[in-house]
PDB file of C-alpha atoms in Angstrom:
ATOM      1  CA  UNK A  84      29.800 144.882 -97.381  1.00  0.00           C
ATOM      2  CA  UNK A  85      32.124 147.477 -98.311  1.00  0.00           C
ATOM      3  CA  UNK A  86      30.716 151.028 -99.950  1.00  0.00           C
ATOM      4  CA  UNK A  87      33.123 152.942-101.787  1.00  0.00           C
ATOM      5  CA  UNK A  88      34.202 155.053-104.937  1.00  0.00           C
ATOM      6  CA  UNK A  89      33.243 153.402-108.155  1.00  0.00           C
ATOM      7  CA  UNK A  90      37.330 152.104-110.012  1.00  0.00           C
ATOM      8  CA  UNK A  91      37.462 151.871-114.088  1.00  0.00           C
ATOM      9  CA  UNK A  92      37.728 147.807-113.581  1.00  0.00           C
ATOM     10  CA  UNK A  93      34.679 148.087-112.573  1.00  0.00           C
ATOM     11  CA  UNK A  94      32.606 149.556-115.680  1.00  0.00           C
ATOM     12  CA  UNK A  95      31.594 145.161-116.068  1.00  0.00           C
ATOM     13  CA  UNK A  96      30.128 144.355-113.380  1.00  0.00           C
ATOM     14  CA  UNK A  97      28.269 147.799-113.258  1.00  0.00           C
ATOM     15  CA  UNK A  98      27.054 147.034-116.504  1.00  0.00           C
ATOM     16  CA  UNK A  99      26.074 143.482-115.529  1.00  0.00           C
ATOM     17  CA  UNK A 100      24.063 144.869-112.718  1.00  0.00           C
ATOM     18  CA  UNK A 101      22.538 148.126-115.016  1.00  0.00           C
ATOM     19  CA  UNK A 102      22.063 145.736-118.091  1.00  0.00           C
ATOM     20  CA  UNK A 103      19.409 143.072-116.023  1.00  0.00           C
ATOM     21  CA  UNK A 104      18.188 145.995-113.777  1.00  0.00           C
ATOM     22  CA  UNK A 105      16.650 148.166-116.842  1.00  0.00           C
ATOM     23  CA  UNK A 106      15.993 144.628-118.958  1.00  0.00           C
ATOM     24  CA  UNK A 107      12.866 144.679-116.969  1.00  0.00           C
ATOM     25  CA  UNK A 108      10.940 148.116-118.426  1.00  0.00           C
ATOM     26  CA  UNK A 109       9.352 148.751-115.368  1.00  0.00           C
ATOM     27  CA  UNK A 110      11.507 150.910-112.850  1.00  0.00           C
ATOM     28  CA  UNK A 111      13.980 153.126-115.061  1.00  0.00           C
ATOM     29  CA  UNK A 112      13.731 155.271-117.673  1.00  0.00           C
ATOM     30  CA  UNK A 113      17.026 153.839-119.621  1.00  0.00           C
ATOM     31  CA  UNK A 114      15.912 152.131-122.903  1.00  0.00           C
ATOM     32  CA  UNK A 115      15.553 147.863-122.038  1.00  0.00           C
ATOM     33  CA  UNK A 116      18.085 147.659-125.868  1.00  0.00           C
ATOM     34  CA  UNK A 117      20.511 150.449-123.714  1.00  0.00           C
ATOM     35  CA  UNK A 118      24.286 149.132-125.886  1.00  0.00           C
ATOM     36  CA  UNK A 119      26.807 149.158-123.167  1.00  0.00           C
ATOM     37  CA  UNK A 120      29.127 151.559-124.716  1.00  0.00           C
ATOM     38  CA  UNK A 121      26.292 154.223-123.087  1.00  0.00           C
ATOM     39  CA  UNK A 122      27.144 153.297-120.181  1.00  0.00           C
ATOM     40  CA  UNK A 123      29.459 155.814-119.731  1.00  0.00           C
ATOM     41  CA  UNK A 124      27.725 158.762-119.641  1.00  0.00           C
ATOM     42  CA  UNK A 125      24.373 157.478-117.954  1.00  0.00           C
ATOM     43  CA  UNK A 126      26.771 155.959-115.036  1.00  0.00           C
ATOM     44  CA  UNK A 127      30.178 157.320-115.093  1.00  0.00           C
ATOM     45  CA  UNK A 128      29.446 160.921-117.132  1.00  0.00           C
ATOM     46  CA  UNK A 129      32.329 163.488-115.050  1.00  0.00           C
ATOM     47  CA  UNK A 130      29.820 165.147-113.134  1.00  0.00           C
ATOM     48  CA  UNK A 131      28.221 162.380-110.980  1.00  0.00           C
ATOM     49  CA  UNK A 132      30.576 160.595-108.434  1.00  0.00           C
ATOM     50  CA  UNK A 133      29.357 156.882-109.586  1.00  0.00           C
ATOM     51  CA  UNK A 134      29.735 154.397-106.086  1.00  0.00           C
ATOM     52  CA  UNK A 135      29.366 150.204-105.266  1.00  0.00           C
ATOM     53  CA  UNK A 136      28.418 148.113-102.460  1.00  0.00           C
ATOM     54  CA  UNK A 137      31.196 145.088-102.575  1.00  0.00           C
ATOM     55  CA  UNK A 138      30.817 141.817-100.903  1.00  0.00           C
ATOM     56  CA  UNK A 139      33.964 139.362-101.505  1.00  0.00           C
ATOM     57  CA  UNK A 140      34.847 141.147-104.712  1.00  0.00           C
ATOM     58  CA  UNK A 141      31.340 140.688-105.620  1.00  0.00           C
ATOM     59  CA  UNK A 142      29.917 143.959-106.403  1.00  0.00           C
ATOM     60  CA  UNK A 143      26.118 143.356-105.471  1.00  0.00           C
ATOM     61  CA  UNK A 144      24.834 147.514-105.758  1.00  0.00           C
ATOM     62  CA  UNK A 145      25.554 151.189-107.340  1.00  0.00           C
ATOM     63  CA  UNK A 146      24.640 154.997-107.525  1.00  0.00           C
ATOM     64  CA  UNK A 147      25.603 157.701-108.148  1.00  0.00           C
ATOM     65  CA  UNK A 148      25.399 161.755-107.244  1.00  0.00           C
ATOM     66  CA  UNK A 149      25.223 163.831-109.374  1.00  0.00           C
ATOM     67  CA  UNK A 150      23.213 167.777-108.592  1.00  0.00           C
ATOM     68  CA  UNK A 151      19.887 167.930-110.025  1.00  0.00           C
ATOM     69  CA  UNK A 152      20.102 170.368-111.987  1.00  0.00           C
ATOM     70  CA  UNK A 153      23.023 172.618-113.413  1.00  0.00           C
ATOM     71  CA  UNK A 154      23.845 176.858-112.103  1.00  0.00           C
ATOM     72  CA  UNK A 155      21.780 177.949-109.254  1.00  0.00           C
ATOM     73  CA  UNK A 156      20.105 174.479-109.105  1.00  0.00           C
ATOM     74  CA  UNK A 157      23.042 173.018-108.354  1.00  0.00           C
ATOM     75  CA  UNK A 158      22.221 172.780-104.336  1.00  0.00           C
ATOM     76  CA  UNK A 159      20.065 169.691-104.757  1.00  0.00           C
ATOM     77  CA  UNK A 160      21.396 166.541-105.498  1.00  0.00           C
ATOM     78  CA  UNK A 161      20.210 163.661-107.120  1.00  0.00           C
ATOM     79  CA  UNK A 162      20.511 159.757-107.378  1.00  0.00           C
ATOM     80  CA  UNK A 163      20.270 157.232-108.794  1.00  0.00           C
ATOM     81  CA  UNK A 164      20.021 153.099-106.940  1.00  0.00           C
ATOM     82  CA  UNK A 165      20.903 149.779-109.105  1.00  0.00           C
ATOM     83  CA  UNK A 166      21.133 146.533-106.564  1.00  0.00           C
ATOM     84  CA  UNK A 167      21.536 143.025-108.094  1.00  0.00           C
ATOM     85  CA  UNK A 168      18.664 141.218-109.519  1.00  0.00           C
ATOM     86  CA  UNK A 169      20.354 138.165-107.013  1.00  0.00           C
ATOM     87  CA  UNK A 170      20.838 140.154-103.941  1.00  0.00           C
ATOM     88  CA  UNK A 171      18.313 141.679-103.352  1.00  0.00           C
ATOM     89  CA  UNK A 172      16.621 141.532-100.245  1.00  0.00           C
ATOM     90  CA  UNK A 173      19.756 141.473 -98.638  1.00  0.00           C
ATOM     91  CA  UNK A 174      20.006 145.373 -97.335  1.00  0.00           C
ATOM     92  CA  UNK A 175      22.040 146.689 -99.633  1.00  0.00           C
ATOM     93  CA  UNK A 176      19.447 148.983-100.618  1.00  0.00           C
ATOM     94  CA  UNK A 177      18.948 151.090 -97.459  1.00  0.00           C
ATOM     95  CA  UNK A 178      23.409 150.437 -97.255  1.00  0.00           C
ATOM     96  CA  UNK A 179      23.073 152.806-100.385  1.00  0.00           C
ATOM     97  CA  UNK A 180      20.325 155.146 -99.745  1.00  0.00           C
ATOM     98  CA  UNK A 181      22.833 155.593 -95.657  1.00  0.00           C
ATOM     99  CA  UNK A 182      25.903 156.683 -98.106  1.00  0.00           C
ATOM    100  CA  UNK A 183      24.324 158.264-100.462  1.00  0.00           C
ATOM    101  CA  UNK A 184      22.419 160.982 -97.447  1.00  0.00           C
ATOM    102  CA  UNK A 185      26.183 160.461 -96.037  1.00  0.00           C
ATOM    103  CA  UNK A 186      27.820 161.751 -98.638  1.00  0.00           C
ATOM    104  CA  UNK A 187      25.192 164.032-100.437  1.00  0.00           C
ATOM    105  CA  UNK A 188      25.352 165.525 -96.584  1.00  0.00           C
ATOM    106  CA  UNK A 189      29.218 165.684 -97.201  1.00  0.00           C
ATOM    107  CA  UNK A 190      29.319 167.781-100.341  1.00  0.00           C
ATOM    108  CA  UNK A 191      27.180 170.732 -98.656  1.00  0.00           C
ATOM    109  CA  UNK A 192      23.702 169.898-100.997  1.00  0.00           C
ATOM    110  CA  UNK A 193      20.718 170.321 -99.285  1.00  0.00           C
ATOM    111  CA  UNK A 194      18.059 168.080-100.617  1.00  0.00           C
ATOM    112  CA  UNK A 195      18.114 165.329-102.617  1.00  0.00           C
ATOM    113  CA  UNK A 196      15.604 164.766-105.105  1.00  0.00           C
ATOM    114  CA  UNK A 197      14.523 161.994-107.352  1.00  0.00           C
ATOM    115  CA  UNK A 198      13.589 162.956-110.416  1.00  0.00           C
ATOM    116  CA  UNK A 199      10.889 160.556-111.270  1.00  0.00           C
ATOM    117  CA  UNK A 200      10.129 157.498-109.688  1.00  0.00           C
ATOM    118  CA  UNK A 201       8.224 154.310-111.102  1.00  0.00           C
ATOM    119  CA  UNK A 202       4.253 154.645-109.220  1.00  0.00           C
ATOM    120  CA  UNK A 203       4.299 150.905-109.712  1.00  0.00           C
ATOM    121  CA  UNK A 204       7.665 150.441-107.902  1.00  0.00           C
ATOM    122  CA  UNK A 205       6.573 149.923-104.610  1.00  0.00           C
ATOM    123  CA  UNK A 206       9.509 148.799-102.796  1.00  0.00           C
ATOM    124  CA  UNK A 207      12.183 151.784-103.678  1.00  0.00           C
ATOM    125  CA  UNK A 208       8.636 154.588-102.288  1.00  0.00           C
ATOM    126  CA  UNK A 209       8.516 153.036 -98.980  1.00  0.00           C
ATOM    127  CA  UNK A 210      12.567 152.653 -98.574  1.00  0.00           C
ATOM    128  CA  UNK A 211      12.311 156.194 -99.719  1.00  0.00           C
ATOM    129  CA  UNK A 212       9.350 157.104 -97.494  1.00  0.00           C
ATOM    130  CA  UNK A 213      11.634 155.709 -95.499  1.00  0.00           C
ATOM    131  CA  UNK A 214      13.867 157.314 -95.189  1.00  0.00           C
ATOM    132  CA  UNK A 215      12.110 160.179 -95.007  1.00  0.00           C
ATOM    133  CA  UNK A 216      11.767 161.484 -98.607  1.00  0.00           C
ATOM    134  CA  UNK A 217       8.343 162.309 -99.799  1.00  0.00           C
ATOM    135  CA  UNK A 218       6.458 162.055-102.698  1.00  0.00           C
ATOM    136  CA  UNK A 219       6.630 165.919-103.240  1.00  0.00           C
ATOM    137  CA  UNK A 220       5.338 165.337-107.681  1.00  0.00           C
ATOM    138  CA  UNK A 221       3.398 163.297-109.610  1.00  0.00           C
ATOM    139  CA  UNK A 222       3.398 163.234-113.348  1.00  0.00           C
ATOM    140  CA  UNK A 223       0.237 161.472-114.284  1.00  0.00           C
ATOM    141  CA  UNK A 224       1.180 158.824-117.042  1.00  0.00           C
ATOM    142  CA  UNK A 225       4.775 159.772-116.614  1.00  0.00           C
ATOM    143  CA  UNK A 226       6.517 156.264-117.801  1.00  0.00           C
ATOM    144  CA  UNK A 227       5.451 153.104-120.954  1.00  0.00           C
ATOM    145  CA  UNK A 228       5.839 150.462-118.253  1.00  0.00           C
ATOM    146  CA  UNK A 229       7.100 147.566-119.976  1.00  0.00           C
ATOM    147  CA  UNK A 230       3.864 145.852-118.618  1.00  0.00           C
ATOM    148  CA  UNK A 231       1.103 147.540-117.129  1.00  0.00           C
ATOM    149  CA  UNK A 232       0.988 150.872-120.253  1.00  0.00           C
ATOM    150  CA  UNK A 233       1.125 154.201-118.875  1.00  0.00           C
ATOM    151  CA  UNK A 234       1.319 155.030-114.959  1.00  0.00           C
ATOM    152  CA  UNK A 235       2.786 157.604-112.814  1.00  0.00           C
ATOM    153  CA  UNK A 236       5.300 158.708-111.491  1.00  0.00           C
ATOM    154  CA  UNK A 237       7.224 160.989-108.596  1.00  0.00           C
ATOM    155  CA  UNK A 238       8.972 163.619-107.448  1.00  0.00           C
ATOM    156  CA  UNK A 239      10.299 162.785-104.128  1.00  0.00           C
ATOM    157  CA  UNK A 240      12.266 164.487-102.074  1.00  0.00           C
ATOM    158  CA  UNK A 241      14.180 165.261 -99.019  1.00  0.00           C
ATOM    159  CA  UNK A 242      15.285 168.156 -97.051  1.00  0.00           C
ATOM    160  CA  UNK A 243      19.602 168.094 -95.775  1.00  0.00           C
ATOM    161  CA  UNK A 244      19.375 171.202 -93.919  1.00  0.00           C
ATOM    162  CA  UNK A 245      15.731 169.326 -91.391  1.00  0.00           C
ATOM    163  CA  UNK A 246      18.324 166.820 -89.650  1.00  0.00           C
TER     164      UNK A 246
END
């Protein structure tokens, strides 16, 4: 598996992953009916970097890294990750997380904050904890889960200066 910056020709494969992940309405805030034309603003905007992980020309997952806030808050990164549902369980998410941690350090970010991790997404919560992220806050009923209704969300943070 190889991780690299996404290029324009990756757009369609990234869209396939993005649309599969959001259609369930259980882990991401994006409307399950988001249109392909909106992928640029959500995953390929000018203020973010987009990466893909591939194997034999097939994109298995993707992530973005960007400043969590503008100006005086831009020393903290924010990342989002998506793995093709067909390739889950192969360590793709771990590899993307490890790469994003290194990338954040290279860009001199002092930490990474996830603003909204759905509490029922146990796999993601446990993975982020394994890599040193801590739950620093909870938003009660912060997400409209497609099956469970209103569920809590977490703010998770990792200090990159402590390493």
